[in-house]
Tab-separated table of C-alpha atoms in Angstrom:
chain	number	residue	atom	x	y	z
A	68	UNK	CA	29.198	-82.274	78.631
A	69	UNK	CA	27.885	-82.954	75.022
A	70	UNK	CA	24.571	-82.645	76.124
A	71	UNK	CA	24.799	-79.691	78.182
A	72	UNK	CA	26.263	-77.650	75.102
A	73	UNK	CA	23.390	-79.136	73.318
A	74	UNK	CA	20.958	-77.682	75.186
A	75	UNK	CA	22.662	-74.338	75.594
A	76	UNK	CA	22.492	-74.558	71.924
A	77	UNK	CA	18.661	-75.073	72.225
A	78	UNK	CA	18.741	-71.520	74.271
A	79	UNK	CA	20.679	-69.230	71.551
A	80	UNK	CA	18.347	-71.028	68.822
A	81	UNK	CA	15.815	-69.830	70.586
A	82	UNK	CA	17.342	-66.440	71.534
A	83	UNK	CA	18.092	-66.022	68.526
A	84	UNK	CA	14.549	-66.831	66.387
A	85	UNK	CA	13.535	-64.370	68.914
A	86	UNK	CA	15.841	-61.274	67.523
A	87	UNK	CA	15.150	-62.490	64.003
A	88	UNK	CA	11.103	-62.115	64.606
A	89	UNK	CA	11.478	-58.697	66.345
A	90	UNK	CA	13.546	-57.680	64.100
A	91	UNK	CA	11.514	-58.429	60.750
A	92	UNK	CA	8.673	-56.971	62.796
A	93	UNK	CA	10.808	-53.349	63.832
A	94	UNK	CA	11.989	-53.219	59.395
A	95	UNK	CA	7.874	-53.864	58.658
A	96	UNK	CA	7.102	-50.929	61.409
A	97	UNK	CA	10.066	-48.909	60.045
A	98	UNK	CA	8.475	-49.270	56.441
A	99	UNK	CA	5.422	-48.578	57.348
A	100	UNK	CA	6.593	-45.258	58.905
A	101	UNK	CA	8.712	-44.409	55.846
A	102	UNK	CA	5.228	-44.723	53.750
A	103	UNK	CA	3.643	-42.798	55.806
A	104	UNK	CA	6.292	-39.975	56.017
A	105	UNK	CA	6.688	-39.967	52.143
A	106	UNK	CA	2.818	-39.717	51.351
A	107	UNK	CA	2.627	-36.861	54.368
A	108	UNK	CA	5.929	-35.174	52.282
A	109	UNK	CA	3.900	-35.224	49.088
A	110	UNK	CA	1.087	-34.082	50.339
A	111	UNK	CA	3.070	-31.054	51.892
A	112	UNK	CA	4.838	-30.263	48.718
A	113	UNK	CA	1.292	-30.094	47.230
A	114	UNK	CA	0.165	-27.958	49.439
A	115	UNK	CA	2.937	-25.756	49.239
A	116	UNK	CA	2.244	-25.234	45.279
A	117	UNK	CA	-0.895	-24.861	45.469
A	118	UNK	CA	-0.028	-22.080	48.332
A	119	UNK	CA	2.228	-20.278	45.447
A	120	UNK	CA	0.228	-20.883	42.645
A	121	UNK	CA	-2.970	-19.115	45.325
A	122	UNK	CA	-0.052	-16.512	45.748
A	123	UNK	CA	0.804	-16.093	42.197
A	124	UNK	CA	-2.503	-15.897	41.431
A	125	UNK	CA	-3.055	-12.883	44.321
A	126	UNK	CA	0.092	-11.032	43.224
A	127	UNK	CA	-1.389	-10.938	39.907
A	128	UNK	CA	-4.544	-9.888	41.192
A	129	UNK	CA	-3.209	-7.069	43.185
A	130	UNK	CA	-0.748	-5.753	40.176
A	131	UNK	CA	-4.338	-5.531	38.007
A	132	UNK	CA	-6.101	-3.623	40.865
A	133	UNK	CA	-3.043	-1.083	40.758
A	134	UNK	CA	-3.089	-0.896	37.261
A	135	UNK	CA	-7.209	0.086	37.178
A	136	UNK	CA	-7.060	1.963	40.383
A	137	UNK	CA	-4.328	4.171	38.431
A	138	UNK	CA	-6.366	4.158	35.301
A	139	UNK	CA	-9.492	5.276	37.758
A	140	UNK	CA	-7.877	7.868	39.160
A	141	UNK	CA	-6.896	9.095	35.780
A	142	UNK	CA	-10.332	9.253	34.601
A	143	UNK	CA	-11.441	10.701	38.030
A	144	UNK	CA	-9.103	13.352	38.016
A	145	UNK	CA	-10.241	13.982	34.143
A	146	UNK	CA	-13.715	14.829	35.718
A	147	UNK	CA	-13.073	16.730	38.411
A	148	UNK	CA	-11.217	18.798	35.822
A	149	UNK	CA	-14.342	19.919	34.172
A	150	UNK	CA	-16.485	19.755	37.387
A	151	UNK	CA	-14.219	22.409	39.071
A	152	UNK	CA	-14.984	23.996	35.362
A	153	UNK	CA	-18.767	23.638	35.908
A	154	UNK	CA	-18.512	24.887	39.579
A	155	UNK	CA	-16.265	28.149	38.194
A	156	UNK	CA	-18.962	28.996	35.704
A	157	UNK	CA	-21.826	28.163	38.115
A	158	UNK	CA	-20.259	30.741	40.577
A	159	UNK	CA	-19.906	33.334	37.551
A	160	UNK	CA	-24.075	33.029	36.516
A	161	UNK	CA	-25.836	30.493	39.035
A	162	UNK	CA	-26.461	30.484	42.785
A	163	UNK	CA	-23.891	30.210	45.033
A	164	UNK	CA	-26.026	28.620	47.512
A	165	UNK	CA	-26.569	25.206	45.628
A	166	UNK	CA	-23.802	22.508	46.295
A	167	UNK	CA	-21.685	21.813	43.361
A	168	UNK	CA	-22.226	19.129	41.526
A	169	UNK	CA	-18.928	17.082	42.359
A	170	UNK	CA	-19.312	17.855	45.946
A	171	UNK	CA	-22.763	16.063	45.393
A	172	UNK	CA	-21.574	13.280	43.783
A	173	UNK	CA	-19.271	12.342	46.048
A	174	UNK	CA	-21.264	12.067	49.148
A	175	UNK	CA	-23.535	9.756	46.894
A	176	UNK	CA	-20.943	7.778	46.302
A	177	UNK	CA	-20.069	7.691	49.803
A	178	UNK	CA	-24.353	6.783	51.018
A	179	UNK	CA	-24.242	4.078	48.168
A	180	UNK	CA	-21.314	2.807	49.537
A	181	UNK	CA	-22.763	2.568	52.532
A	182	UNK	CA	-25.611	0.854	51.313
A	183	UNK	CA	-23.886	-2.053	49.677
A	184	UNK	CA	-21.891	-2.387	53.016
A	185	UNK	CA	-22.817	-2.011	56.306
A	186	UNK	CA	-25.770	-3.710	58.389
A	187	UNK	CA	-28.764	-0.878	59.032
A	188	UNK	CA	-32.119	-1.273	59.938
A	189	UNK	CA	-34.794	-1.426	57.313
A	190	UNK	CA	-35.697	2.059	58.572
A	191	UNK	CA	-32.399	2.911	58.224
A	192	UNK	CA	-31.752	1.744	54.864
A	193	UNK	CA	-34.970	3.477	53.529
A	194	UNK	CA	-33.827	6.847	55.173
A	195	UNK	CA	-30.603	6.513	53.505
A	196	UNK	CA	-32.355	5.605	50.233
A	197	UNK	CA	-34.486	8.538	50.266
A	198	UNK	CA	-31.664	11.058	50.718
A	199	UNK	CA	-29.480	9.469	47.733
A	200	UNK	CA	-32.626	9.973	45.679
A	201	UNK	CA	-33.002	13.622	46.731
A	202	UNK	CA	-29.223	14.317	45.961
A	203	UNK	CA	-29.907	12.867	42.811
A	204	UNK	CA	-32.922	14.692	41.835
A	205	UNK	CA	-30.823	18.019	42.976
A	206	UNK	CA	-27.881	16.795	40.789
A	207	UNK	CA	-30.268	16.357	37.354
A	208	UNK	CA	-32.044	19.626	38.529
A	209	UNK	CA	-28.497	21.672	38.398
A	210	UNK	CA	-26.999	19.667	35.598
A	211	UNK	CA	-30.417	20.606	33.685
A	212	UNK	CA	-29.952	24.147	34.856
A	213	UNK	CA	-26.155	23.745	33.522
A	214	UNK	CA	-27.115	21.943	30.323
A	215	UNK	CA	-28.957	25.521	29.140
A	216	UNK	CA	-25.479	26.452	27.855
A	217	UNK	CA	-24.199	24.695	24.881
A	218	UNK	CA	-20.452	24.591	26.434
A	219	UNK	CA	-21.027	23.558	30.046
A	220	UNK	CA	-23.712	20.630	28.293
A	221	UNK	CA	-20.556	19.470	26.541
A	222	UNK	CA	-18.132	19.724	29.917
A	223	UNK	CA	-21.330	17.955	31.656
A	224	UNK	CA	-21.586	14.901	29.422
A	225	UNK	CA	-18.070	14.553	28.873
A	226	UNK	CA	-17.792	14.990	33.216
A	227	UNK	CA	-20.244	12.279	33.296
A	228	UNK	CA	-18.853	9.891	30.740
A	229	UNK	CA	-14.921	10.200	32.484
A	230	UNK	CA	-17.000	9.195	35.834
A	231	UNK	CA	-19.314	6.509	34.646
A	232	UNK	CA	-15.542	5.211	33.194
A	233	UNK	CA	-14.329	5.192	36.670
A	234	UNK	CA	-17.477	4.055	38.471
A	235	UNK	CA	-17.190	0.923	35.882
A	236	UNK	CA	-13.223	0.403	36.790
A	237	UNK	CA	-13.869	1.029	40.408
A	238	UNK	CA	-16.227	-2.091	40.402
A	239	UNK	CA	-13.759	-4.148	38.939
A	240	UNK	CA	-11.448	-2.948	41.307
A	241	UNK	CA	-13.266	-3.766	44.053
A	242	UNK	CA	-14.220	-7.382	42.361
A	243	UNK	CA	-10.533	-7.947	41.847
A	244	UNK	CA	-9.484	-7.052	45.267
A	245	UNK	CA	-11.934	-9.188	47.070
A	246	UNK	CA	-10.296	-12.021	44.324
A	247	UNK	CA	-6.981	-10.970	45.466
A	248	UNK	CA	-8.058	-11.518	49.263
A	249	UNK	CA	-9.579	-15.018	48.462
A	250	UNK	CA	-6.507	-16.022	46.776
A	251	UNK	CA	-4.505	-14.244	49.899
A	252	UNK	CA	-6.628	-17.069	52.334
A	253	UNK	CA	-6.295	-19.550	50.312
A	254	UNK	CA	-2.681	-19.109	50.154
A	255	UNK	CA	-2.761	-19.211	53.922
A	256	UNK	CA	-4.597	-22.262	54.219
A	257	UNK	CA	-2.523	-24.268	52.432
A	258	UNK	CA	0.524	-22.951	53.744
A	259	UNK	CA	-1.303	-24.226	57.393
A	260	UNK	CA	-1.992	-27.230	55.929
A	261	UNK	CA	1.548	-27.704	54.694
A	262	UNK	CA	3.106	-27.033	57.996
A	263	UNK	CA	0.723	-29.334	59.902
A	264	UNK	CA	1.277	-32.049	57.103
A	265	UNK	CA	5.432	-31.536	57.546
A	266	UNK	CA	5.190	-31.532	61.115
A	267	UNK	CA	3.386	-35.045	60.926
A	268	UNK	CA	6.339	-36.077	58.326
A	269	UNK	CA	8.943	-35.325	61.029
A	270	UNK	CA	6.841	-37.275	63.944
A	271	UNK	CA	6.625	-39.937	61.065
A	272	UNK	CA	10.211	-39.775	60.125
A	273	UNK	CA	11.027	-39.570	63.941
A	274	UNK	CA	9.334	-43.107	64.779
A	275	UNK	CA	11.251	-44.446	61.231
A	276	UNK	CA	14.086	-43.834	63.044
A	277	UNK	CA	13.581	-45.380	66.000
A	278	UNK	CA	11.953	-48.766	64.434
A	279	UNK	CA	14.603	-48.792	62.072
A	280	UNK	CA	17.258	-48.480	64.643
A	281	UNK	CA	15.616	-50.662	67.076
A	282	UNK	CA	15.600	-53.275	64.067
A	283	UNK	CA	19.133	-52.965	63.525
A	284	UNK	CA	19.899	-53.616	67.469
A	285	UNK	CA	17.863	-56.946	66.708
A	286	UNK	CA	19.614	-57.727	63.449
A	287	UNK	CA	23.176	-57.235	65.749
A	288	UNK	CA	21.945	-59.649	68.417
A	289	UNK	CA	20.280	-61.785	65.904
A	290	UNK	CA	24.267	-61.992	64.054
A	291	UNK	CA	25.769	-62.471	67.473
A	292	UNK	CA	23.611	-65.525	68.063
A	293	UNK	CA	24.337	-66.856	64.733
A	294	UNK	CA	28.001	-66.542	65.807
A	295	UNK	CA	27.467	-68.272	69.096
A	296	UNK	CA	25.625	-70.824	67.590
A	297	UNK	CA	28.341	-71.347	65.015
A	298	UNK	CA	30.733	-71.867	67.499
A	299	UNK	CA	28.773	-74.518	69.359
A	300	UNK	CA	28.329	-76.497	66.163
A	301	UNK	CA	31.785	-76.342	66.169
A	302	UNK	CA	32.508	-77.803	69.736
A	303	UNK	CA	29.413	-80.101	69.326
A	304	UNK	CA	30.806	-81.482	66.195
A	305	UNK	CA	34.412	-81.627	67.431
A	306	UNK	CA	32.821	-83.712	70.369
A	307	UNK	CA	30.776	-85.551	68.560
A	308	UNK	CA	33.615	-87.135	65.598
A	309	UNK	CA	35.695	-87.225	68.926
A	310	UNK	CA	33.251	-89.688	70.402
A	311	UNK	CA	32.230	-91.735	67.263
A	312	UNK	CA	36.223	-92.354	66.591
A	313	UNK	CA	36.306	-93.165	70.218
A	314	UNK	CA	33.606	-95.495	69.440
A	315	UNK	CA	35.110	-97.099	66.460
A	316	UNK	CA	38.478	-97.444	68.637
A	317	UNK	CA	36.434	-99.802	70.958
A	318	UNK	CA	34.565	-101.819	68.055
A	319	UNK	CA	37.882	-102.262	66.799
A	320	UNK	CA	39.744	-103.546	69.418
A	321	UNK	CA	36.190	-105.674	70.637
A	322	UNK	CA	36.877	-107.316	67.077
A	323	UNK	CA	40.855	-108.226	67.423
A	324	UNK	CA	40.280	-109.861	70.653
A	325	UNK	CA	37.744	-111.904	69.192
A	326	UNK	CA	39.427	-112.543	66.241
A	327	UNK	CA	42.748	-113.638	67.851
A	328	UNK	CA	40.492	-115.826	69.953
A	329	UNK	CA	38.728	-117.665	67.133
A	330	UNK	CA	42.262	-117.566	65.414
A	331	UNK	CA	44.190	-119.036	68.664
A	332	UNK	CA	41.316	-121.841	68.653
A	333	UNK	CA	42.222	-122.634	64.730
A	334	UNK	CA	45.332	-123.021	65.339
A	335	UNK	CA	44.313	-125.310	68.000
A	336	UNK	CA	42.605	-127.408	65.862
A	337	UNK	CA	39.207	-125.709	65.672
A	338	UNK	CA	37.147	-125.512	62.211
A	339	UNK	CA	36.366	-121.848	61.577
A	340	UNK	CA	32.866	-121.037	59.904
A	341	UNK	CA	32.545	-118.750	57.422
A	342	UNK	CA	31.208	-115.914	59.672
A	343	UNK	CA	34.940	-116.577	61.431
A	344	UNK	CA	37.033	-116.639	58.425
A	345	UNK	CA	35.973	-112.873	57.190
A	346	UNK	CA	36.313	-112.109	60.612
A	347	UNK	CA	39.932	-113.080	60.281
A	348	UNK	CA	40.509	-111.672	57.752
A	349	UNK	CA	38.623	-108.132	58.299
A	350	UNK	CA	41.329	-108.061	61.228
A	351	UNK	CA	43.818	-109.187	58.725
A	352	UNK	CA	45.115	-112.503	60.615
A	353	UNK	CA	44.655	-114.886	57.556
């Protein structure tokens, strides 16, 4: 029987080295998720500032391209003031025939804006070209025209200087807003990036879990070994102090007979050695 528990023993030792390697393995693969998960959720909080510092950045962008498109339109409006002015007194003395000066202006505006934007042909772009150039040449022939009278030369230049001031503001506008939409995509990017990145925290977080609860299914079985195998020692060792005092019982009782013997022949007559005499008296007959 002792050495059938023995070797069950053998079995939960066994079973239970087992559960103790898988389970160190499952709390390394569990760590190893947790790094990963907490370098993916830094990387998505960095992502997400730089998202709101882009957006910050945009916001600020677009509350300057409000502020100059209002101080534009100020100095627009300022103009067209004195062009409808102009155009009043050109009705009064010059020929009503001739486009007015603002309506001119505007549709050069509108050609150059062309220009600088869409895709033409080279023919194209020289046609356009040549008609800015004769609006031009038909603005600086009525503005000369114009500039014959002291108080219109004044209105003129001062027309002039209110829309070169909003010309130079719309630019910036337009530089600012095209800021304001790079910010805008980078803003967007990140915030992408951040949502991928968290979404590959959670998967990492998700397999954390599951190592780190598979681990602790191992560490159970591994302590419910350790139990079992605790409770064996204890029967084995029961047993086995059972079987050595069982043992000893014999010895003992080997060494009375033989002593009474050896003492039953001295009192016979027999000389005892010495190897007799502390046999005696180990069995306490002398």
């Amino acid at each position: 029987m002792l050495n059938e528990l023995i070797e069950k023993r053998k079995k939960i030792l066994a079973e239970s080295e087992q559960h103790k390697e898988r389970r160190n393995e499952l709390n390394a693969l569990a760590s190893k998720f947790a790094r990963e998960r907490n370098a993916l959720n830094t990387k998505t909080r960095e992502f997400v500032d730089e998202a709101q510092k882009n957006k910050d950045l945009r916001d600020e962008s677009n509350r300057s391209v409000q502020s100059l498109k209002e101080e534009r339109n100020a100095l627009n409006e300022q103009a067209n003031v004195l062009f409808e002015e102009i155009e009043d007194f050109k009705k009064e003395h010059g020929n009503l025939k001739n486009r007015g000066i603002k309506e001119l202006q505007k549709q050069i505006e509108h050609l150059e804006f062309r220009q600088q934007t869409e895709v033409i042909s080279t023919d194209k772009e020289r046609e356009l070209i040549d008609k800015i150039k004769q609006m031009k040449s038909e603005v600086r022939d009525q503005e000369s025209e114009l500039e014959q009278n002291k108080d219109m030369r004044t209105k003129l230049n001062d027309a002039r200087e209110f829309r070169k001031g909003a010309s130079d503001i719309h630019a910036r506008v337009t530089e600012l807003a095209e800021l304001a939409q790079k910010y805008h995509d980078q803003m967007v990017e990140n915030y992408r990036n951040a949502d991928k990145s968290r979404e590959s925290a959670d998967e990492a977080h998700k397999s954390f879990v599951e190592a780190q609860e598979s681990a602790d299914a191992e560490h159970k079985f591994f302590l419910a070994c350790q139990k079992e195998l605790r409770d064996y020692d204890k029967v084995i060792g029961g047993l086995r102090k059972k079987t050595r005092k069982t043992k000893v019982t014999k010895e003992q009782k080997a060494v009375r007979k033989e002593a009474e013997r050896i003492f039953t022949s001295f009192r016979g007559g027999e000389k005892l050695t010495t190897d007799d005499l502390l046999l005696l008296q180990r069995s306490k007959l002398v």
